[in-house]
Amino acid sequence: DGGITQSPKYLFRKEGQNVTLSCEQNLNHDAMYWYRQDPGQGLRLIYYSQIVNDFQKGDIAEGYSVSREKKESFPLTVTSAQKNPTAFYLCASSIEDSTYEQYFGPGTRLTVT
Amino acid sequence: AQSVTQPDIHITVSEGASLELRCNYSYGATPYLFWYVQSPGQGLQLLLKYFSGDTLVQGIKGFEAEFKRSQSSFNLRKPSVHWSDAAEYFCAVGEKNAGKSTFGDGTTLTVKP
Protein backbone atom coordinates (compact mmCIF):
# COMPACT_ATOMS: atom_id res chain seq x y z
CA ASP A 1 0.00 0.00 0.00
CA GLY A 2 1.20 3.50 -0.79
CA GLY A 3 1.47 6.06 1.95
CA ILE A 4 3.61 8.12 4.27
CA THR A 5 5.45 6.72 7.24
CA GLN A 6 6.83 8.66 10.15
CA SER A 7 9.00 7.14 12.78
CA PRO A 8 9.06 6.87 15.64
CA LYS A 9 5.55 7.55 16.93
CA TYR A 10 6.92 8.88 20.24
CA LEU A 11 10.34 10.38 20.79
CA PHE A 12 11.95 11.59 24.00
CA ARG A 13 15.09 13.70 24.18
CA LYS A 14 17.04 15.71 26.67
CA GLU A 15 17.32 19.44 26.26
CA GLY A 16 20.35 20.48 24.22
CA GLN A 17 20.32 17.42 21.96
CA ASN A 18 19.55 17.50 18.26
CA VAL A 19 16.98 14.97 17.09
CA THR A 20 15.98 13.83 13.60
CA LEU A 21 12.44 12.85 12.67
CA SER A 22 11.97 10.48 9.77
CA CYS A 23 9.46 10.89 6.94
CA GLU A 24 9.24 8.50 3.99
CA GLN A 25 6.67 8.30 1.18
CA ASN A 26 6.17 5.76 -1.60
CA LEU A 27 3.51 7.74 -3.45
CA ASN A 28 5.95 9.13 -6.00
CA HIS A 29 4.98 12.64 -4.90
CA ASP A 30 7.19 15.59 -5.76
CA ALA A 31 6.24 17.84 -2.86
CA MET A 32 6.76 17.19 0.84
CA TYR A 33 5.99 19.23 3.94
CA TRP A 34 6.69 19.42 7.66
CA TYR A 35 4.18 20.90 10.09
CA ARG A 36 4.22 21.48 13.78
CA GLN A 37 1.02 21.20 15.79
CA ASP A 38 0.52 22.56 19.30
CA PRO A 39 -2.76 22.46 21.21
CA GLY A 40 -5.11 25.18 20.01
CA GLN A 41 -2.74 26.45 17.33
CA GLY A 42 -3.63 24.44 14.27
CA LEU A 43 -0.91 23.52 11.78
CA ARG A 44 2.19 25.63 11.35
CA LEU A 45 4.45 25.04 8.36
CA ILE A 46 8.11 24.47 9.15
CA TYR A 47 9.68 23.60 5.78
CA TYR A 48 8.52 22.36 2.41
CA SER A 49 10.14 20.93 -0.67
CA GLN A 50 8.78 20.81 -4.19
CA ILE A 51 11.66 18.94 -5.76
CA VAL A 52 14.69 16.91 -4.78
CA ASN A 53 17.65 18.95 -3.52
CA ASP A 54 15.51 22.03 -3.00
CA PHE A 55 13.44 23.23 -0.05
CA GLN A 56 11.97 26.44 1.33
CA LYS A 57 11.39 27.81 4.80
CA GLY A 58 7.88 27.89 6.08
CA ASP A 59 6.45 30.13 8.76
CA ILE A 60 8.43 28.76 11.73
CA ALA A 61 11.74 27.43 10.34
CA GLU A 62 14.00 28.79 13.08
CA GLY A 63 15.65 26.00 15.04
CA TYR A 64 14.86 23.36 12.40
CA SER A 65 16.72 21.96 9.39
CA VAL A 66 15.77 19.59 6.58
CA SER A 67 17.29 17.77 3.63
CA ARG A 68 15.78 16.34 0.45
CA GLU A 69 18.40 14.09 -1.09
CA LYS A 70 15.86 11.53 -2.31
CA LYS A 71 12.35 11.97 -3.63
CA GLU A 72 11.01 9.53 -1.05
CA SER A 73 12.58 11.03 2.05
CA PHE A 74 12.35 14.38 3.85
CA PRO A 75 13.91 14.15 7.33
CA LEU A 76 13.49 16.98 9.83
CA THR A 77 16.16 17.81 12.40
CA VAL A 78 15.07 19.65 15.52
CA THR A 79 18.17 21.43 16.74
CA SER A 80 19.07 22.62 20.21
CA ALA A 81 18.38 26.15 18.96
CA GLN A 82 14.64 25.45 18.89
CA LYS A 83 13.37 26.99 22.10
CA ASN A 84 10.19 24.97 22.54
CA PRO A 85 10.63 21.70 20.64
CA THR A 86 8.01 19.65 22.47
CA ALA A 87 5.15 19.25 19.98
CA PHE A 88 3.38 16.95 17.55
CA TYR A 89 5.10 16.89 14.15
CA LEU A 90 3.30 15.98 10.95
CA CYS A 91 4.83 15.19 7.59
CA ALA A 92 2.80 15.37 4.37
CA SER A 93 3.26 14.99 0.65
CA SER A 94 1.39 16.01 -2.48
CA ILE A 95 1.69 15.28 -6.19
CA GLU A 96 2.94 18.72 -7.11
CA ASP A 97 1.92 22.15 -5.87
CA SER A 98 -0.72 23.29 -3.42
CA THR A 99 -3.56 22.71 -5.88
CA TYR A 100 -3.32 19.04 -4.96
CA GLU A 101 -4.45 17.47 -1.72
CA GLN A 102 -1.87 16.58 0.87
CA TYR A 103 -1.42 13.09 2.26
CA PHE A 104 -0.38 13.07 5.89
CA GLY A 105 1.67 10.68 7.94
CA PRO A 106 0.56 9.53 11.40
CA GLY A 107 2.80 12.05 13.18
CA THR A 108 5.63 11.97 15.71
CA ARG A 109 5.14 13.28 19.22
CA LEU A 110 8.42 14.76 20.45
CA THR A 111 8.97 15.44 24.13
CA VAL A 112 12.07 17.30 25.25
CA THR A 113 12.85 17.56 28.94
CA ALA B 1 -1.66 36.73 0.51
CA GLN B 2 -4.21 34.02 0.94
CA SER B 3 -5.77 33.36 4.34
CA VAL B 4 -8.32 31.00 5.82
CA THR B 5 -10.60 31.69 8.75
CA GLN B 6 -12.56 29.11 10.67
CA PRO B 7 -14.68 31.27 12.99
CA ASP B 8 -15.74 28.47 15.33
CA ILE B 9 -13.02 27.04 17.55
CA HIS B 10 -15.30 24.47 19.12
CA ILE B 11 -18.75 23.17 18.18
CA THR B 12 -20.93 20.70 20.07
CA VAL B 13 -23.83 18.91 18.41
CA SER B 14 -26.08 16.04 19.42
CA GLU B 15 -25.78 12.74 17.64
CA GLY B 16 -28.20 12.67 14.73
CA ALA B 17 -28.32 16.46 14.42
CA SER B 18 -27.12 18.32 11.36
CA LEU B 19 -23.73 19.99 11.23
CA GLU B 20 -22.27 22.99 9.48
CA LEU B 21 -18.66 24.07 9.93
CA ARG B 22 -17.74 27.46 8.55
CA CYS B 23 -14.73 28.37 6.45
CA ASN B 24 -13.96 31.75 4.90
CA TYR B 25 -10.99 32.39 2.67
CA SER B 26 -9.24 35.40 1.25
CA TYR B 27 -7.80 34.88 -2.20
CA GLY B 28 -7.92 36.81 -5.45
CA ALA B 29 -8.21 34.12 -8.09
CA THR B 30 -10.16 30.88 -8.10
CA PRO B 31 -9.07 29.00 -5.03
CA TYR B 32 -8.40 25.32 -4.63
CA LEU B 33 -10.26 24.43 -1.43
CA PHE B 34 -9.97 21.43 0.86
CA TRP B 35 -11.48 20.06 4.06
CA TYR B 36 -9.46 17.65 6.21
CA VAL B 37 -10.35 15.73 9.38
CA GLN B 38 -8.00 14.77 12.20
CA SER B 39 -8.71 12.28 14.96
CA PRO B 40 -6.74 12.80 18.20
CA GLY B 41 -3.10 11.85 17.87
CA GLN B 42 -3.43 11.06 14.17
CA GLY B 43 -2.56 12.63 10.86
CA LEU B 44 -5.06 14.51 8.71
CA GLN B 45 -7.31 12.83 6.16
CA LEU B 46 -8.88 14.52 3.16
CA LEU B 47 -12.68 14.77 3.32
CA LEU B 48 -13.31 16.61 0.07
CA LYS B 49 -11.93 19.20 -2.33
CA TYR B 50 -13.14 21.84 -4.75
CA PHE B 51 -11.30 22.93 -7.88
CA SER B 52 -13.95 24.06 -10.31
CA GLY B 53 -17.35 23.14 -11.71
CA ASP B 54 -20.28 22.19 -9.52
CA THR B 55 -20.14 24.30 -6.38
CA LEU B 56 -21.58 21.54 -4.21
CA VAL B 57 -19.02 18.81 -3.68
CA GLN B 58 -19.49 15.45 -2.04
CA GLY B 59 -16.87 13.84 0.10
CA ILE B 60 -16.26 10.78 2.19
CA LYS B 61 -18.19 9.80 5.33
CA GLY B 62 -21.33 11.58 4.14
CA PHE B 63 -19.85 15.09 4.17
CA GLU B 64 -20.48 17.77 1.59
CA ALA B 65 -19.33 21.35 1.12
CA GLU B 66 -20.60 24.28 -0.88
CA PHE B 67 -18.38 26.86 -2.53
CA LYS B 68 -19.90 30.35 -2.55
CA ARG B 69 -17.70 32.80 -4.38
CA SER B 70 -19.81 35.82 -3.42
CA GLN B 71 -19.33 35.05 0.26
CA SER B 72 -15.77 33.68 -0.02
CA SER B 73 -16.97 30.65 1.88
CA PHE B 74 -16.58 26.90 1.69
CA ASN B 75 -18.72 25.52 4.51
CA LEU B 76 -18.75 21.85 5.41
CA ARG B 77 -22.05 20.12 6.13
CA LYS B 78 -23.40 16.77 7.23
CA PRO B 79 -27.12 16.02 7.58
CA SER B 80 -26.83 13.64 10.53
CA VAL B 81 -23.78 13.49 12.76
CA HIS B 82 -22.48 10.22 14.19
CA TRP B 83 -20.45 9.90 17.40
CA SER B 84 -17.46 8.82 15.30
CA ASP B 85 -17.44 12.25 13.62
CA ALA B 86 -15.98 13.80 16.76
CA ALA B 87 -12.63 15.15 15.62
CA GLU B 88 -10.87 18.32 14.52
CA TYR B 89 -11.66 19.73 11.11
CA PHE B 90 -9.38 21.89 9.01
CA CYS B 91 -10.18 24.00 5.97
CA ALA B 92 -7.30 24.76 3.57
CA VAL B 93 -6.73 26.76 0.38
CA GLY B 94 -4.11 26.30 -2.31
CA GLU B 95 -3.15 28.17 -5.45
CA LYS B 96 -1.61 27.26 -8.78
CA ASN B 97 2.20 27.05 -8.73
CA ALA B 98 2.35 27.83 -5.03
CA GLY B 99 4.36 25.38 -3.03
CA LYS B 100 2.38 25.66 0.14
CA SER B 101 -1.24 25.62 1.20
CA THR B 102 -2.79 27.80 3.88
CA PHE B 103 -4.69 26.04 6.66
CA GLY B 104 -7.29 27.42 9.02
CA ASP B 105 -6.81 27.02 12.75
CA GLY B 106 -9.31 24.19 12.91
CA THR B 107 -12.70 23.53 14.50
CA THR B 108 -13.06 20.87 17.17
CA LEU B 109 -16.32 18.94 16.95
CA THR B 110 -17.79 17.29 20.02
CA VAL B 111 -20.77 14.95 19.58
CA LYS B 112 -23.19 14.51 22.50
CA PRO B 113 -24.97 11.17 22.85
mmCIF file of C-alpha atoms in Angstrom:
data_model
loop_
_atom_site.group_PDB
_atom_site.id
_atom_site.type_symbol
_atom_site.label_atom_id
_atom_site.label_comp_id
_atom_site.label_asym_id
_atom_site.label_seq_id
_atom_site.Cartn_x
_atom_site.Cartn_y
_atom_site.Cartn_z
ATOM 1 C CA ASP A 1 0.000 0.000 0.000
ATOM 2 C CA GLY A 2 1.204 3.499 -0.789
ATOM 3 C CA GLY A 3 1.473 6.062 1.955
ATOM 4 C CA ILE A 4 3.606 8.123 4.268
ATOM 5 C CA THR A 5 5.450 6.721 7.238
ATOM 6 C CA GLN A 6 6.826 8.661 10.152
ATOM 7 C CA SER A 7 8.997 7.143 12.779
ATOM 8 C CA PRO A 8 9.064 6.867 15.642
ATOM 9 C CA LYS A 9 5.545 7.554 16.930
ATOM 10 C CA TYR A 10 6.919 8.876 20.241
ATOM 11 C CA LEU A 11 10.344 10.383 20.794
ATOM 12 C CA PHE A 12 11.954 11.588 24.002
ATOM 13 C CA ARG A 13 15.093 13.704 24.180
ATOM 14 C CA LYS A 14 17.040 15.708 26.674
ATOM 15 C CA GLU A 15 17.318 19.441 26.257
ATOM 16 C CA GLY A 16 20.350 20.478 24.218
ATOM 17 C CA GLN A 17 20.321 17.418 21.957
ATOM 18 C CA ASN A 18 19.555 17.496 18.257
ATOM 19 C CA VAL A 19 16.978 14.971 17.086
ATOM 20 C CA THR A 20 15.983 13.831 13.596
ATOM 21 C CA LEU A 21 12.441 12.847 12.674
ATOM 22 C CA SER A 22 11.968 10.484 9.773
ATOM 23 C CA CYS A 23 9.460 10.894 6.941
ATOM 24 C CA GLU A 24 9.244 8.504 3.989
ATOM 25 C CA GLN A 25 6.671 8.300 1.176
ATOM 26 C CA ASN A 26 6.170 5.758 -1.596
ATOM 27 C CA LEU A 27 3.507 7.738 -3.451
ATOM 28 C CA ASN A 28 5.954 9.133 -6.005
ATOM 29 C CA HIS A 29 4.978 12.639 -4.899
ATOM 30 C CA ASP A 30 7.193 15.588 -5.762
ATOM 31 C CA ALA A 31 6.244 17.838 -2.856
ATOM 32 C CA MET A 32 6.761 17.193 0.845
ATOM 33 C CA TYR A 33 5.985 19.231 3.941
ATOM 34 C CA TRP A 34 6.694 19.416 7.659
ATOM 35 C CA TYR A 35 4.177 20.899 10.090
ATOM 36 C CA ARG A 36 4.217 21.480 13.783
ATOM 37 C CA GLN A 37 1.017 21.200 15.786
ATOM 38 C CA ASP A 38 0.516 22.559 19.298
ATOM 39 C CA PRO A 39 -2.762 22.462 21.208
ATOM 40 C CA GLY A 40 -5.107 25.181 20.013
ATOM 41 C CA GLN A 41 -2.735 26.449 17.333
ATOM 42 C CA GLY A 42 -3.630 24.435 14.267
ATOM 43 C CA LEU A 43 -0.914 23.518 11.776
ATOM 44 C CA ARG A 44 2.190 25.633 11.346
ATOM 45 C CA LEU A 45 4.447 25.041 8.357
ATOM 46 C CA ILE A 46 8.114 24.474 9.150
ATOM 47 C CA TYR A 47 9.679 23.598 5.776
ATOM 48 C CA TYR A 48 8.517 22.361 2.412
ATOM 49 C CA SER A 49 10.143 20.931 -0.668
ATOM 50 C CA GLN A 50 8.782 20.813 -4.192
ATOM 51 C CA ILE A 51 11.661 18.935 -5.755
ATOM 52 C CA VAL A 52 14.689 16.907 -4.781
ATOM 53 C CA ASN A 53 17.648 18.947 -3.515
ATOM 54 C CA ASP A 54 15.506 22.033 -3.001
ATOM 55 C CA PHE A 55 13.438 23.234 -0.054
ATOM 56 C CA GLN A 56 11.970 26.439 1.330
ATOM 57 C CA LYS A 57 11.394 27.806 4.797
ATOM 58 C CA GLY A 58 7.876 27.890 6.084
ATOM 59 C CA ASP A 59 6.448 30.127 8.764
ATOM 60 C CA ILE A 60 8.430 28.765 11.730
ATOM 61 C CA ALA A 61 11.740 27.433 10.339
ATOM 62 C CA GLU A 62 13.995 28.791 13.076
ATOM 63 C CA GLY A 63 15.652 26.002 15.039
ATOM 64 C CA TYR A 64 14.865 23.361 12.403
ATOM 65 C CA SER A 65 16.715 21.964 9.394
ATOM 66 C CA VAL A 66 15.771 19.586 6.581
ATOM 67 C CA SER A 67 17.290 17.774 3.633
ATOM 68 C CA ARG A 68 15.781 16.338 0.451
ATOM 69 C CA GLU A 69 18.401 14.085 -1.090
ATOM 70 C CA LYS A 70 15.863 11.530 -2.313
ATOM 71 C CA LYS A 71 12.352 11.967 -3.629
ATOM 72 C CA GLU A 72 11.011 9.531 -1.048
ATOM 73 C CA SER A 73 12.584 11.029 2.047
ATOM 74 C CA PHE A 74 12.351 14.376 3.847
ATOM 75 C CA PRO A 75 13.912 14.154 7.332
ATOM 76 C CA LEU A 76 13.494 16.977 9.833
ATOM 77 C CA THR A 77 16.161 17.812 12.403
ATOM 78 C CA VAL A 78 15.074 19.646 15.519
ATOM 79 C CA THR A 79 18.167 21.430 16.740
ATOM 80 C CA SER A 80 19.075 22.618 20.209
ATOM 81 C CA ALA A 81 18.382 26.155 18.961
ATOM 82 C CA GLN A 82 14.638 25.445 18.885
ATOM 83 C CA LYS A 83 13.374 26.993 22.103
ATOM 84 C CA ASN A 84 10.191 24.968 22.544
ATOM 85 C CA PRO A 85 10.625 21.702 20.644
ATOM 86 C CA THR A 86 8.009 19.646 22.470
ATOM 87 C CA ALA A 87 5.148 19.251 19.982
ATOM 88 C CA PHE A 88 3.377 16.954 17.551
ATOM 89 C CA TYR A 89 5.101 16.891 14.153
ATOM 90 C CA LEU A 90 3.304 15.982 10.946
ATOM 91 C CA CYS A 91 4.828 15.185 7.592
ATOM 92 C CA ALA A 92 2.796 15.373 4.373
ATOM 93 C CA SER A 93 3.256 14.986 0.646
ATOM 94 C CA SER A 94 1.387 16.006 -2.483
ATOM 95 C CA ILE A 95 1.693 15.277 -6.192
ATOM 96 C CA GLU A 96 2.941 18.716 -7.109
ATOM 97 C CA ASP A 97 1.920 22.149 -5.874
ATOM 98 C CA SER A 98 -0.722 23.294 -3.422
ATOM 99 C CA THR A 99 -3.559 22.709 -5.879
ATOM 100 C CA TYR A 100 -3.320 19.035 -4.962
ATOM 101 C CA GLU A 101 -4.448 17.470 -1.721
ATOM 102 C CA GLN A 102 -1.872 16.583 0.871
ATOM 103 C CA TYR A 103 -1.423 13.095 2.257
ATOM 104 C CA PHE A 104 -0.383 13.067 5.886
ATOM 105 C CA GLY A 105 1.671 10.680 7.938
ATOM 106 C CA PRO A 106 0.562 9.528 11.400
ATOM 107 C CA GLY A 107 2.805 12.045 13.178
ATOM 108 C CA THR A 108 5.635 11.974 15.709
ATOM 109 C CA ARG A 109 5.142 13.283 19.221
ATOM 110 C CA LEU A 110 8.424 14.758 20.446
ATOM 111 C CA THR A 111 8.974 15.437 24.127
ATOM 112 C CA VAL A 112 12.073 17.304 25.245
ATOM 113 C CA THR A 113 12.849 17.560 28.939
ATOM 114 C CA ALA B 1 -1.663 36.732 0.512
ATOM 115 C CA GLN B 2 -4.207 34.025 0.941
ATOM 116 C CA SER B 3 -5.770 33.360 4.335
ATOM 117 C CA VAL B 4 -8.315 30.995 5.815
ATOM 118 C CA THR B 5 -10.603 31.688 8.748
ATOM 119 C CA GLN B 6 -12.562 29.111 10.668
ATOM 120 C CA PRO B 7 -14.675 31.269 12.991
ATOM 121 C CA ASP B 8 -15.743 28.471 15.331
ATOM 122 C CA ILE B 9 -13.019 27.042 17.552
ATOM 123 C CA HIS B 10 -15.296 24.472 19.122
ATOM 124 C CA ILE B 11 -18.751 23.167 18.179
ATOM 125 C CA THR B 12 -20.925 20.703 20.072
ATOM 126 C CA VAL B 13 -23.832 18.912 18.406
ATOM 127 C CA SER B 14 -26.076 16.044 19.420
ATOM 128 C CA GLU B 15 -25.777 12.739 17.638
ATOM 129 C CA GLY B 16 -28.199 12.673 14.729
ATOM 130 C CA ALA B 17 -28.323 16.455 14.424
ATOM 131 C CA SER B 18 -27.120 18.324 11.361
ATOM 132 C CA LEU B 19 -23.732 19.989 11.229
ATOM 133 C CA GLU B 20 -22.269 22.994 9.482
ATOM 134 C CA LEU B 21 -18.659 24.071 9.935
ATOM 135 C CA ARG B 22 -17.740 27.455 8.546
ATOM 136 C CA CYS B 23 -14.727 28.375 6.447
ATOM 137 C CA ASN B 24 -13.961 31.748 4.904
ATOM 138 C CA TYR B 25 -10.989 32.394 2.669
ATOM 139 C CA SER B 26 -9.243 35.398 1.251
ATOM 140 C CA TYR B 27 -7.797 34.878 -2.203
ATOM 141 C CA GLY B 28 -7.925 36.815 -5.450
ATOM 142 C CA ALA B 29 -8.208 34.123 -8.089
ATOM 143 C CA THR B 30 -10.160 30.882 -8.103
ATOM 144 C CA PRO B 31 -9.072 28.999 -5.028
ATOM 145 C CA TYR B 32 -8.404 25.318 -4.626
ATOM 146 C CA LEU B 33 -10.264 24.426 -1.435
ATOM 147 C CA PHE B 34 -9.975 21.434 0.864
ATOM 148 C CA TRP B 35 -11.478 20.055 4.056
ATOM 149 C CA TYR B 36 -9.463 17.649 6.212
ATOM 150 C CA VAL B 37 -10.347 15.735 9.375
ATOM 151 C CA GLN B 38 -8.001 14.771 12.196
ATOM 152 C CA SER B 39 -8.711 12.280 14.965
ATOM 153 C CA PRO B 40 -6.740 12.799 18.196
ATOM 154 C CA GLY B 41 -3.097 11.852 17.866
ATOM 155 C CA GLN B 42 -3.429 11.059 14.166
ATOM 156 C CA GLY B 43 -2.563 12.632 10.859
ATOM 157 C CA LEU B 44 -5.055 14.511 8.705
ATOM 158 C CA GLN B 45 -7.308 12.826 6.162
ATOM 159 C CA LEU B 46 -8.876 14.519 3.158
ATOM 160 C CA LEU B 47 -12.684 14.766 3.320
ATOM 161 C CA LEU B 48 -13.308 16.607 0.067
ATOM 162 C CA LYS B 49 -11.927 19.202 -2.327
ATOM 163 C CA TYR B 50 -13.137 21.839 -4.748
ATOM 164 C CA PHE B 51 -11.298 22.925 -7.881
ATOM 165 C CA SER B 52 -13.949 24.064 -10.311
ATOM 166 C CA GLY B 53 -17.346 23.139 -11.707
ATOM 167 C CA ASP B 54 -20.282 22.194 -9.524
ATOM 168 C CA THR B 55 -20.139 24.303 -6.376
ATOM 169 C CA LEU B 56 -21.583 21.535 -4.208
ATOM 170 C CA VAL B 57 -19.023 18.805 -3.679
ATOM 171 C CA GLN B 58 -19.489 15.445 -2.044
ATOM 172 C CA GLY B 59 -16.869 13.838 0.100
ATOM 173 C CA ILE B 60 -16.263 10.782 2.185
ATOM 174 C CA LYS B 61 -18.186 9.803 5.331
ATOM 175 C CA GLY B 62 -21.330 11.582 4.144
ATOM 176 C CA PHE B 63 -19.850 15.090 4.175
ATOM 177 C CA GLU B 64 -20.480 17.773 1.587
ATOM 178 C CA ALA B 65 -19.330 21.346 1.124
ATOM 179 C CA GLU B 66 -20.597 24.278 -0.878
ATOM 180 C CA PHE B 67 -18.381 26.864 -2.534
ATOM 181 C CA LYS B 68 -19.901 30.349 -2.546
ATOM 182 C CA ARG B 69 -17.703 32.804 -4.376
ATOM 183 C CA SER B 70 -19.806 35.822 -3.422
ATOM 184 C CA GLN B 71 -19.326 35.046 0.263
ATOM 185 C CA SER B 72 -15.773 33.684 -0.025
ATOM 186 C CA SER B 73 -16.970 30.653 1.883
ATOM 187 C CA PHE B 74 -16.583 26.899 1.695
ATOM 188 C CA ASN B 75 -18.723 25.521 4.512
ATOM 189 C CA LEU B 76 -18.750 21.848 5.414
ATOM 190 C CA ARG B 77 -22.048 20.121 6.132
ATOM 191 C CA LYS B 78 -23.403 16.773 7.226
ATOM 192 C CA PRO B 79 -27.123 16.021 7.578
ATOM 193 C CA SER B 80 -26.833 13.641 10.529
ATOM 194 C CA VAL B 81 -23.777 13.486 12.760
ATOM 195 C CA HIS B 82 -22.476 10.220 14.191
ATOM 196 C CA TRP B 83 -20.455 9.897 17.400
ATOM 197 C CA SER B 84 -17.460 8.823 15.296
ATOM 198 C CA ASP B 85 -17.439 12.254 13.620
ATOM 199 C CA ALA B 86 -15.979 13.803 16.765
ATOM 200 C CA ALA B 87 -12.626 15.153 15.619
ATOM 201 C CA GLU B 88 -10.869 18.320 14.523
ATOM 202 C CA TYR B 89 -11.664 19.733 11.108
ATOM 203 C CA PHE B 90 -9.384 21.891 9.014
ATOM 204 C CA CYS B 91 -10.176 24.002 5.971
ATOM 205 C CA ALA B 92 -7.303 24.759 3.566
ATOM 206 C CA VAL B 93 -6.725 26.760 0.383
ATOM 207 C CA GLY B 94 -4.113 26.302 -2.310
ATOM 208 C CA GLU B 95 -3.152 28.170 -5.447
ATOM 209 C CA LYS B 96 -1.606 27.259 -8.779
ATOM 210 C CA ASN B 97 2.200 27.052 -8.730
ATOM 211 C CA ALA B 98 2.354 27.833 -5.026
ATOM 212 C CA GLY B 99 4.365 25.379 -3.032
ATOM 213 C CA LYS B 100 2.377 25.661 0.140
ATOM 214 C CA SER B 101 -1.243 25.620 1.203
ATOM 215 C CA THR B 102 -2.794 27.797 3.875
ATOM 216 C CA PHE B 103 -4.692 26.044 6.663
ATOM 217 C CA GLY B 104 -7.287 27.421 9.022
ATOM 218 C CA ASP B 105 -6.810 27.017 12.755
ATOM 219 C CA GLY B 106 -9.311 24.187 12.910
ATOM 220 C CA THR B 107 -12.702 23.526 14.504
ATOM 221 C CA THR B 108 -13.059 20.874 17.170
ATOM 222 C CA LEU B 109 -16.316 18.944 16.953
ATOM 223 C CA THR B 110 -17.790 17.286 20.022
ATOM 224 C CA VAL B 111 -20.766 14.945 19.582
ATOM 225 C CA LYS B 112 -23.187 14.508 22.498
ATOM 226 C CA PRO B 113 -24.966 11.170 22.851
#
